[in-house]
mmCIF file of C-alpha atoms and ligand atoms in Angstrom:
data_model
loop_
_atom_site.group_PDB
_atom_site.id
_atom_site.type_symbol
_atom_site.label_atom_id
_atom_site.label_comp_id
_atom_site.label_asym_id
_atom_site.label_seq_id
_atom_site.Cartn_x
_atom_site.Cartn_y
_atom_site.Cartn_z
ATOM 1 C CA MET A 897 -100.620 -112.579 246.369
ATOM 2 C CA PHE A 898 -104.034 -111.365 245.281
ATOM 3 C CA ARG A 899 -104.175 -114.151 242.739
ATOM 4 C CA SER A 900 -103.358 -116.713 245.448
ATOM 5 C CA PHE A 901 -106.155 -115.444 247.611
ATOM 6 C CA ARG A 902 -108.635 -115.524 244.758
ATOM 7 C CA VAL A 903 -107.776 -119.145 244.114
ATOM 8 C CA ARG A 904 -108.136 -120.015 247.784
ATOM 9 C CA ALA A 905 -111.668 -118.657 247.650
ATOM 10 C CA ARG A 906 -112.430 -121.411 245.098
ATOM 11 C CA GLY A 907 -111.110 -124.004 247.504
ATOM 12 C CA PHE A 908 -108.112 -125.170 245.538
ATOM 13 C CA LEU A 909 -105.241 -123.722 247.539
ATOM 14 C CA PRO A 910 -103.083 -126.317 249.327
ATOM 15 C CA LEU A 911 -102.822 -126.252 253.116
ATOM 16 C CA ALA A 912 -99.256 -124.857 253.202
ATOM 17 C CA SER A 913 -100.362 -121.878 251.144
ATOM 18 C CA ILE A 914 -103.382 -121.283 253.320
ATOM 19 C CA LEU A 915 -101.214 -121.265 256.448
ATOM 20 C CA TRP A 916 -98.878 -118.848 254.770
ATOM 21 C CA LEU A 917 -101.724 -116.628 253.673
ATOM 22 C CA CYS A 918 -103.136 -116.631 257.193
ATOM 23 C CA ALA A 919 -99.934 -114.955 258.288
ATOM 24 C CA PHE A 920 -101.027 -111.904 256.334
ATOM 25 C CA VAL A 921 -104.654 -111.841 257.314
ATOM 26 C CA GLY A 922 -104.950 -108.818 259.580
ATOM 27 C CA ALA A 923 -107.433 -108.026 262.332
ATOM 28 C CA SER A 924 -109.811 -106.648 259.706
ATOM 29 C CA GLY A 925 -110.088 -110.179 258.316
ATOM 30 C CA GLN A 926 -108.864 -109.080 254.906
ATOM 31 C CA ALA A 927 -105.754 -110.406 253.221
ATOM 32 C CA GLN A 928 -102.871 -107.987 253.465
ATOM 33 C CA VAL A 929 -99.947 -108.091 251.102
ATOM 34 C CA ALA A 930 -96.857 -108.479 253.286
ATOM 35 C CA GLN A 931 -94.686 -105.411 253.096
ATOM 36 C CA ILE A 932 -91.356 -106.925 252.174
ATOM 37 C CA PRO A 933 -88.913 -104.077 251.395
ATOM 38 C CA SER A 934 -87.155 -104.341 248.084
ATOM 39 C CA GLY A 935 -83.731 -104.342 249.752
ATOM 40 C CA PRO A 936 -80.344 -103.426 248.327
ATOM 41 C CA SER A 937 -79.574 -103.516 244.622
ATOM 42 C CA VAL A 938 -77.699 -106.664 243.533
ATOM 43 C CA ARG A 939 -76.377 -107.891 240.203
ATOM 44 C CA VAL A 940 -77.790 -111.186 238.921
ATOM 45 C CA SER A 941 -76.537 -113.869 236.545
ATOM 46 C CA ASP A 942 -76.357 -117.658 236.438
ATOM 47 C CA ASN A 943 -79.089 -117.886 239.123
ATOM 48 C CA TRP A 944 -76.766 -116.074 241.530
ATOM 49 C CA TYR A 945 -76.738 -112.607 242.989
ATOM 50 C CA HIS A 946 -73.390 -110.822 243.166
ATOM 51 C CA LEU A 947 -71.524 -107.901 244.585
ATOM 52 C CA GLU A 948 -71.309 -104.943 242.215
ATOM 53 C CA ASP A 949 -67.655 -105.695 241.339
ATOM 54 C CA CYS A 950 -67.813 -109.522 241.139
ATOM 55 C CA THR A 951 -65.756 -110.667 238.127
ATOM 56 C CA ILE A 952 -68.574 -112.951 236.992
ATOM 57 C CA ALA A 953 -71.145 -110.166 237.222
ATOM 58 C CA VAL A 954 -68.837 -107.787 235.352
ATOM 59 C CA GLY A 955 -67.950 -110.424 232.751
ATOM 60 C CA ARG A 956 -71.639 -111.235 232.183
ATOM 61 C CA GLN A 957 -72.642 -107.575 232.219
ATOM 62 C CA ALA A 958 -75.176 -108.766 234.788
ATOM 63 C CA PRO A 959 -78.171 -106.454 235.309
ATOM 64 C CA SER A 960 -79.035 -105.035 238.733
ATOM 65 C CA ILE A 961 -82.301 -105.806 240.544
ATOM 66 C CA PRO A 962 -83.487 -105.459 244.144
ATOM 67 C CA LEU A 963 -82.365 -108.300 246.430
ATOM 68 C CA ALA A 964 -85.992 -109.168 247.305
ATOM 69 C CA GLU A 965 -86.652 -109.702 243.596
ATOM 70 C CA ALA A 966 -83.482 -111.831 243.257
ATOM 71 C CA LEU A 967 -84.715 -114.010 246.143
ATOM 72 C CA ARG A 968 -88.157 -114.264 244.504
ATOM 73 C CA ARG A 969 -86.407 -115.609 241.419
ATOM 74 C CA SER A 970 -84.723 -118.179 243.706
ATOM 75 C CA HIS A 971 -81.245 -116.794 243.036
ATOM 76 C CA ARG A 972 -78.526 -117.826 245.513
ATOM 77 C CA ALA A 973 -75.536 -115.958 246.840
ATOM 78 C CA CYS A 974 -72.616 -116.174 244.393
ATOM 79 C CA PRO A 975 -70.014 -118.662 245.713
ATOM 80 C CA ILE A 976 -67.183 -116.588 244.172
ATOM 81 C CA CYS A 977 -67.849 -113.085 245.495
ATOM 82 C CA GLU A 978 -69.718 -114.377 248.587
ATOM 83 C CA PRO A 979 -71.928 -111.279 248.974
ATOM 84 C CA LEU A 980 -73.458 -112.329 252.303
ATOM 85 C CA ARG A 981 -70.013 -112.544 253.929
ATOM 86 C CA HIS A 982 -68.954 -109.152 252.636
ATOM 87 C CA ARG A 983 -72.217 -107.285 253.180
ATOM 88 C CA PRO A 984 -73.666 -108.048 256.628
ATOM 89 C CA GLU A 985 -76.713 -105.872 255.828
ATOM 90 C CA TRP A 986 -77.492 -108.194 252.856
ATOM 91 C CA ALA A 987 -77.196 -111.206 255.148
ATOM 92 C CA GLU A 988 -79.481 -109.436 257.609
ATOM 93 C CA PHE A 989 -82.028 -108.849 254.819
ATOM 94 C CA VAL A 990 -81.970 -112.503 253.751
ATOM 95 C CA LYS A 991 -82.339 -113.608 257.359
ATOM 96 C CA ALA A 992 -85.297 -111.270 257.918
ATOM 97 C CA HIS A 993 -87.192 -111.901 254.674
ATOM 98 C CA GLY A 994 -85.714 -114.989 252.948
ATOM 99 C CA GLU A 995 -88.160 -117.507 254.427
ATOM 100 C CA THR A 996 -91.181 -115.285 253.832
ATOM 101 C CA ILE A 997 -90.180 -114.747 250.222
ATOM 102 C CA LYS A 998 -89.583 -118.489 249.801
ATOM 103 C CA ALA A 999 -93.070 -119.211 251.168
ATOM 104 C CA GLU A 1000 -94.524 -116.520 248.924
ATOM 105 C CA VAL A 1001 -92.867 -118.052 245.861
ATOM 106 C CA LYS A 1002 -94.000 -121.535 246.843
ATOM 107 C CA ALA A 1003 -97.583 -120.402 247.448
ATOM 108 C CA LYS A 1004 -97.618 -118.588 244.119
ATOM 109 C CA ALA A 1005 -96.335 -121.673 242.290
ATOM 110 C CA GLU A 1006 -98.893 -123.862 244.029
ATOM 111 C CA ALA A 1007 -101.680 -121.431 243.291
ATOM 112 C CA GLU A 1008 -100.637 -121.363 239.651
ATOM 113 C CA ALA A 1009 -100.511 -125.149 239.540
ATOM 114 C CA ALA A 1010 -103.968 -125.309 241.136
ATOM 115 C CA GLU A 1011 -105.230 -122.748 238.635
ATOM 116 C CA ALA A 1012 -103.759 -124.792 235.767
ATOM 117 C CA ILE A 1013 -105.538 -127.910 237.051
ATOM 118 C CA ARG A 1014 -108.780 -125.989 237.448
ATOM 119 C CA LYS A 1015 -108.442 -124.658 233.903
ATOM 120 C CA LYS A 1016 -107.733 -128.121 232.545
ATOM 121 C CA GLU A 1017 -110.735 -129.538 234.406
ATOM 122 C CA ALA A 1018 -112.929 -126.731 233.105
ATOM 123 C CA GLU A 1019 -111.727 -127.408 229.555
ATOM 124 C CA GLU A 1020 -112.410 -131.113 229.948
ATOM 125 C CA ALA A 1021 -115.883 -130.386 231.317
ATOM 126 C CA GLU A 1022 -116.530 -128.102 228.337
ATOM 127 C CA ARG A 1023 -115.303 -130.774 225.917
ATOM 128 C CA VAL A 1024 -117.602 -133.369 227.510
ATOM 129 C CA ARG A 1025 -120.508 -130.919 227.413
ATOM 130 C CA ARG A 1026 -119.956 -130.183 223.709
ATOM 131 C CA LEU A 1027 -119.744 -133.903 222.916
ATOM 132 C CA ALA A 1028 -123.000 -134.524 224.759
ATOM 133 C CA GLU A 1029 -124.595 -131.647 222.854
ATOM 134 C CA LEU A 1030 -123.466 -133.071 219.488
ATOM 135 C CA GLU A 1031 -124.667 -136.525 220.514
ATOM 136 C CA SER A 1032 -128.077 -135.205 221.490
ATOM 137 C CA GLU A 1033 -128.343 -133.269 218.205
ATOM 138 C CA ARG A 1034 -127.467 -136.440 216.298
ATOM 139 C CA LYS A 1035 -130.023 -138.432 218.292
ATOM 140 C CA LYS A 1036 -132.680 -135.814 217.675
ATOM 141 C CA LYS A 1037 -131.986 -135.906 213.953
ATOM 142 C CA GLU A 1038 -131.978 -139.702 213.895
ATOM 143 C CA THR A 1039 -135.205 -140.108 215.817
ATOM 144 C CA ALA A 1040 -137.265 -137.340 214.201
ATOM 145 C CA PRO A 1041 -139.991 -138.957 212.109
ATOM 146 C CA VAL A 1042 -139.133 -139.278 208.401
ATOM 147 C CA VAL A 1043 -141.384 -137.027 206.337
ATOM 148 C CA ARG A 1044 -143.325 -139.346 203.993
ATOM 149 C CA LEU A 1045 -144.767 -137.537 200.989
ATOM 150 C CA THR A 1046 -148.071 -138.722 199.554
ATOM 151 C CA GLU A 1047 -148.540 -139.588 195.883
ATOM 152 C CA GLN A 1048 -150.344 -136.288 195.270
ATOM 153 C CA GLU A 1049 -147.663 -134.214 197.012
ATOM 154 C CA THR A 1050 -144.950 -135.970 195.024
ATOM 155 C CA ARG A 1051 -146.799 -135.508 191.715
ATOM 156 C CA ASP A 1052 -147.295 -131.795 192.468
ATOM 157 C CA ILE A 1053 -143.589 -131.382 193.220
ATOM 158 C CA ALA A 1054 -142.671 -133.295 190.038
ATOM 159 C CA GLN A 1055 -144.976 -131.045 187.999
ATOM 160 C CA ALA A 1056 -143.331 -127.906 189.392
ATOM 161 C CA ALA A 1057 -139.856 -129.386 188.722
ATOM 162 C CA LEU A 1058 -140.888 -130.337 185.170
ATOM 163 C CA ALA A 1059 -142.089 -126.790 184.529
ATOM 164 C CA GLU A 1060 -138.625 -125.538 185.515
ATOM 165 C CA SER A 1061 -136.611 -128.098 183.566
ATOM 166 C CA GLY A 1062 -137.914 -127.833 179.979
ATOM 167 C CA GLY A 1063 -138.109 -131.610 179.521
ATOM 168 C CA ASP A 1064 -134.418 -132.208 180.335
ATOM 169 C CA PRO A 1065 -134.074 -135.349 182.555
ATOM 170 C CA ALA A 1066 -130.957 -134.162 184.472
ATOM 171 C CA GLN A 1067 -132.483 -130.716 185.060
ATOM 172 C CA PHE A 1068 -135.689 -132.356 186.206
ATOM 173 C CA GLN A 1069 -133.805 -134.581 188.657
ATOM 174 C CA SER A 1070 -131.902 -131.718 190.270
ATOM 175 C CA ARG A 1071 -135.002 -129.489 190.541
ATOM 176 C CA PHE A 1072 -137.156 -132.384 191.816
ATOM 177 C CA ARG A 1073 -134.619 -133.357 194.508
ATOM 178 C CA ALA A 1074 -134.175 -129.756 195.653
ATOM 179 C CA ARG A 1075 -137.945 -129.386 196.043
ATOM 180 C CA ILE A 1076 -138.339 -132.740 197.822
ATOM 181 C CA ARG A 1077 -135.562 -131.770 200.259
ATOM 182 C CA GLU A 1078 -137.481 -128.636 201.193
ATOM 183 C CA ARG A 1079 -140.007 -131.038 202.695
ATOM 184 C CA SER A 1080 -137.808 -134.033 203.587
ATOM 185 C CA PRO A 1081 -134.198 -132.888 204.053
ATOM 186 C CA ASP A 1082 -132.609 -136.379 204.029
ATOM 187 C CA TYR A 1083 -133.874 -137.290 200.538
ATOM 188 C CA ALA A 1084 -131.032 -138.515 198.316
ATOM 189 C CA GLY A 1085 -132.505 -140.761 195.609
ATOM 190 C CA PRO A 1086 -131.615 -144.466 195.223
ATOM 191 C CA GLN A 1087 -129.435 -146.115 197.886
ATOM 192 C CA ILE A 1088 -126.712 -148.667 197.153
ATOM 193 C CA VAL A 1089 -127.144 -152.193 198.539
ATOM 194 C CA HIS A 1090 -124.279 -153.622 196.507
ATOM 195 C CA GLY A 1091 -122.037 -152.033 193.938
ATOM 196 C CA SER A 1092 -119.398 -153.646 191.740
ATOM 197 C CA PRO A 1093 -118.412 -153.236 188.089
ATOM 198 C CA LEU A 1094 -120.482 -156.345 187.281
ATOM 199 C CA LEU A 1095 -123.579 -155.809 189.394
ATOM 200 C CA LYS A 1096 -125.487 -153.040 191.080
ATOM 201 C CA ILE A 1097 -128.248 -153.595 193.601
ATOM 202 C CA MET A 1098 -130.149 -150.469 194.603
ATOM 203 C CA ALA A 1099 -132.900 -149.694 197.121
ATOM 204 C CA ALA A 1100 -135.573 -147.176 196.147
ATOM 205 C CA GLY A 1101 -138.608 -145.982 198.123
ATOM 206 C CA PRO A 1102 -141.817 -144.526 196.607
ATOM 207 C CA VAL A 1103 -140.480 -140.997 195.944
ATOM 208 C CA THR A 1104 -137.252 -142.337 194.423
ATOM 209 C CA LYS A 1105 -139.121 -144.777 192.202
ATOM 210 C CA PHE A 1106 -141.362 -141.978 191.003
ATOM 211 C CA GLU A 1107 -138.322 -139.774 190.278
ATOM 212 C CA LEU A 1108 -136.758 -142.599 188.229
ATOM 213 C CA ALA A 1109 -140.047 -143.308 186.423
ATOM 214 C CA VAL A 1110 -140.426 -139.646 185.367
ATOM 215 C CA MET A 1111 -136.812 -139.541 184.171
ATOM 216 C CA ASP A 1112 -137.293 -142.755 182.222
ATOM 217 C CA ARG A 1113 -140.342 -141.306 180.479
ATOM 218 C CA LEU A 1114 -138.510 -138.064 179.705
ATOM 219 C CA GLN A 1115 -135.681 -140.075 178.141
ATOM 220 C CA LYS A 1116 -138.190 -142.067 176.073
ATOM 221 C CA ARG A 1117 -140.034 -138.839 175.166
ATOM 222 C CA LEU A 1118 -143.230 -140.084 176.780
ATOM 223 C CA PRO A 1119 -145.575 -137.767 178.715
ATOM 224 C CA PRO A 1120 -144.115 -137.685 182.273
ATOM 225 C CA ALA A 1121 -147.572 -137.459 183.846
ATOM 226 C CA GLY A 1122 -148.004 -141.156 182.989
ATOM 227 C CA ALA A 1123 -145.286 -142.147 185.492
ATOM 228 C CA ALA A 1124 -146.601 -144.777 187.891
ATOM 229 C CA TRP A 1125 -146.654 -144.390 191.661
ATOM 230 C CA SER A 1126 -145.905 -147.329 193.908
ATOM 231 C CA PRO A 1127 -146.013 -147.044 197.710
ATOM 232 C CA ASP A 1128 -143.405 -149.769 198.298
ATOM 233 C CA VAL A 1129 -139.653 -150.184 198.391
ATOM 234 C CA SER A 1130 -137.981 -151.880 195.427
ATOM 235 C CA ILE A 1131 -134.680 -153.692 195.642
ATOM 236 C CA SER A 1132 -133.498 -153.458 192.081
ATOM 237 C CA VAL A 1133 -131.001 -156.024 190.749
ATOM 238 C CA GLN A 1134 -129.117 -154.465 187.830
ATOM 239 C CA PRO A 1135 -126.408 -156.595 186.178
ATOM 240 C CA GLU A 1136 -123.888 -154.572 184.188
ATOM 241 C CA SER A 1137 -122.338 -157.509 182.363
ATOM 242 C CA PRO A 1138 -123.279 -161.053 181.248
ATOM 243 C CA ASP A 1139 -120.614 -162.158 183.757
ATOM 244 C CA ALA A 1140 -122.558 -160.647 186.685
ATOM 245 C CA PRO A 1141 -123.413 -163.086 189.488
ATOM 246 C CA ASP A 1142 -126.923 -164.544 189.311
ATOM 247 C CA ILE A 1143 -129.146 -163.384 192.169
ATOM 248 C CA LYS A 1144 -131.856 -165.926 192.832
ATOM 249 C CA GLN A 1145 -133.577 -164.214 195.745
ATOM 250 C CA VAL A 1146 -133.655 -160.995 197.802
ATOM 251 C CA VAL A 1147 -134.479 -161.144 201.506
ATOM 252 C CA VAL A 1148 -135.082 -158.247 203.922
ATOM 253 C CA GLN A 1149 -134.528 -158.913 207.627
ATOM 254 C CA ARG A 1150 -135.523 -156.433 210.313
ATOM 255 C CA SER A 1151 -134.479 -156.301 213.932
ATOM 256 C CA ASP A 1152 -134.858 -153.728 216.706
ATOM 257 C CA ALA A 1153 -133.625 -152.943 220.232
ATOM 258 C CA LEU A 1154 -136.394 -155.011 221.814
ATOM 259 C CA ARG A 1155 -135.452 -158.218 220.027
ATOM 260 C CA PRO A 1156 -132.663 -160.546 221.065
ATOM 261 C CA THR A 1157 -130.015 -161.326 218.460
ATOM 262 C CA GLY A 1158 -131.208 -163.930 215.995
ATOM 263 C CA ALA A 1159 -134.858 -162.941 216.443
ATOM 264 C CA GLU A 1160 -135.109 -160.860 213.260
ATOM 265 C CA THR A 1161 -138.349 -160.739 211.343
ATOM 266 C CA THR A 1162 -138.311 -161.378 207.632
ATOM 267 C CA ALA A 1163 -140.202 -158.773 205.617
ATOM 268 C CA THR A 1164 -143.041 -159.978 203.409
ATOM 269 C CA MET A 1165 -142.084 -159.921 199.757
ATOM 270 C CA LEU A 1166 -144.844 -158.140 197.805
ATOM 271 C CA GLY A 1167 -143.662 -158.997 194.322
ATOM 272 C CA SER A 1168 -140.700 -159.915 192.192
ATOM 273 C CA THR A 1169 -139.758 -159.464 188.561
ATOM 274 C CA LEU A 1170 -136.401 -161.242 189.028
ATOM 275 C CA ALA A 1171 -135.759 -163.330 185.916
ATOM 276 C CA PRO A 1172 -132.869 -164.276 183.653
ATOM 277 C CA ARG A 1173 -132.573 -161.676 180.910
ATOM 278 C CA ARG A 1174 -130.171 -160.913 178.132
ATOM 279 C CA LEU A 1175 -128.685 -157.491 178.769
ATOM 280 C CA PRO A 1176 -129.775 -154.771 176.350
ATOM 281 C CA GLY A 1177 -127.132 -154.442 173.650
ATOM 282 C CA ALA A 1178 -125.535 -157.798 174.505
ATOM 283 C CA PRO A 1179 -124.692 -159.983 171.501
ATOM 284 C CA VAL A 1180 -127.241 -162.600 170.437
ATOM 285 C CA GLY A 1181 -126.494 -165.923 172.137
ATOM 286 C CA SER A 1182 -124.771 -164.272 175.137
ATOM 287 C CA LYS A 1183 -125.596 -165.614 178.562
ATOM 288 C CA ALA A 1184 -128.777 -164.370 180.261
ATOM 289 C CA VAL A 1185 -128.317 -163.007 183.766
ATOM 290 C CA THR A 1186 -130.861 -162.406 186.521
ATOM 291 C CA ALA A 1187 -132.274 -158.890 186.695
ATOM 292 C CA GLY A 1188 -135.420 -157.254 188.047
ATOM 293 C CA ASP A 1189 -137.055 -155.703 191.087
ATOM 294 C CA VAL A 1190 -138.154 -157.292 194.355
ATOM 295 C CA THR A 1191 -140.638 -155.199 196.337
ATOM 296 C CA PHE A 1192 -141.219 -154.968 200.083
ATOM 297 C CA PRO A 1193 -143.508 -152.800 202.223
ATOM 298 C CA LEU A 1194 -142.077 -149.383 203.194
ATOM 299 C CA SER A 1195 -142.882 -150.283 206.829
ATOM 300 C CA ALA A 1196 -140.056 -152.864 206.736
ATOM 301 C CA PHE A 1197 -137.618 -149.943 206.319
ATOM 302 C CA GLU A 1198 -139.172 -147.512 208.793
ATOM 303 C CA PRO A 1199 -136.467 -146.271 211.251
ATOM 304 C CA GLY A 1200 -137.042 -146.781 214.979
ATOM 305 C CA ASP A 1201 -135.307 -147.479 218.275
ATOM 306 C CA GLY A 1202 -132.333 -149.747 217.540
ATOM 307 C CA VAL A 1203 -133.774 -150.802 214.190
ATOM 308 C CA ILE A 1204 -131.404 -152.675 211.909
ATOM 309 C CA VAL A 1205 -132.475 -153.755 208.428
ATOM 310 C CA ARG A 1206 -130.406 -156.185 206.405
ATOM 311 C CA VAL A 1207 -130.981 -156.474 202.673
ATOM 312 C CA ILE A 1208 -129.604 -159.802 201.516
ATOM 313 C CA ALA A 1209 -129.136 -160.802 197.884
ATOM 314 C CA VAL A 1210 -128.784 -164.572 197.647
ATOM 315 C CA GLN A 1211 -126.531 -165.709 194.798
ATOM 316 C CA ALA A 1212 -127.186 -168.851 192.793
ATOM 317 C CA ALA A 1213 -123.553 -169.667 193.556
ATOM 318 C CA GLY A 1214 -121.324 -167.893 196.021
ATOM 319 C CA PRO A 1215 -121.781 -166.002 199.298
ATOM 320 C CA ASN A 1216 -124.711 -163.666 199.990
ATOM 321 C CA LEU A 1217 -124.323 -160.026 199.064
ATOM 322 C CA SER A 1218 -125.796 -157.813 201.751
ATOM 323 C CA ARG A 1219 -125.943 -154.403 203.312
ATOM 324 C CA THR A 1220 -127.040 -153.477 206.815
ATOM 325 C CA PHE A 1221 -129.044 -150.250 207.134
ATOM 326 C CA THR A 1222 -129.220 -148.500 210.498
ATOM 327 C CA LEU A 1223 -130.838 -145.222 211.612
ATOM 328 C CA MET A 1224 -129.448 -142.566 209.233
ATOM 329 C CA ALA A 1225 -129.166 -144.943 206.266
ATOM 330 C CA LEU A 1226 -132.765 -146.114 206.742
ATOM 331 C CA ARG A 1227 -133.932 -142.493 206.659
ATOM 332 C CA LEU A 1228 -132.530 -142.217 203.130
ATOM 333 C CA ILE A 1229 -134.879 -144.875 201.785
ATOM 334 C CA GLN A 1230 -137.731 -142.660 200.651
HETATM 335 ZN ZN1 ZN B 1412 -70.336 -113.134 242.229
#
C-alpha cells in the first residue's frame, strides 16, 4: 500500500489504482491502509484454500494461513471440499473483502510494473549519460592540441635518457620514450603505413626520427650528440627482400570536414631519397629494389576537425598501397 502511494506521487500509477487508492484517502487527506481483517485460518495448496480436513489439504500437508492472505495470493475455494458452501462465515468474509483484496493485489502489481518500467528507464538514461560522457572524453582527447617538442627539448630529453642507459640502444629507446610521454602522452615511435614480410613503409615525425638517429649512432658506436634533427615527417620505404614491390612514388593527401569529397589537397613533397638499391647483405647481382625516405611538412599531418590524411605508396606495377590516418592515428605521428 505505502509503496503504491509512493509510486503514485511520481505520477506513474495507472488510473484504476488511483481510484482504488482514493477509496482509502480519509478526511485528513492522507492515505490510510484499509483495515482488512485477517479472517479465519485456512489451509492452502494447489492455488486453492481448503477446509481443515479436506483430503487434498491433508494429503499435501498443506500449511495454514489467514483467509485474507490466501485471497491476496489469488487462491480460490477448493472445488473438492467447497469451503464456502460449508462455512457461511468464510463466504461472508469473501463477500465483504474479496473485491477490495483483488483491487489491492491488482494495484500492487501495477505499481510494481510501473516501478519496474521507471527503473528500466532510469537505467537506460544512466547508460546514455555514461556513453555521452565517454564520447565527450574521447572528443576532448582527440581535439586537445598535440604537444610538439622543439629540437632543444628533444635533445635535452635524449641526453637525460642517454645518461640513464649506459650507451645501450634498447635501454635508451625505452628511457627516451618514457620521458617524451611525460610531455606528450600519445608518443609511440614510428607508425606503420604498410607492413608485409616483403616491405615495410613507416611514418616518422621529428621526435621519432631523432630517436631512430640516436639509436643508429649508438649501434654504430658513434657519438649520439651528432644525431641530426629534421622538423619534417618522413615516409620511409624499407624493402625486406629483393622480391619486395618497387615503390616509385609516395603521395600524401589531406582532407578535412570543410572540404567536399574529392577535394583533398596534396601535400608538398620536400625531398626524396627513393632509389633502387641492393639490400644490405644481398648476394652480388641480386635485383635492386626501391628504398628510401620521402619527406613532407609536419603541418600536412596536423590533426584537426574531420581531418583525414591518406599516405599512398604508388607501385611501379600493381595497386597502390595506402593507409588512412584519422584523429587518434594522426596524433601518433610525432
Ligand atoms: Zn479442499
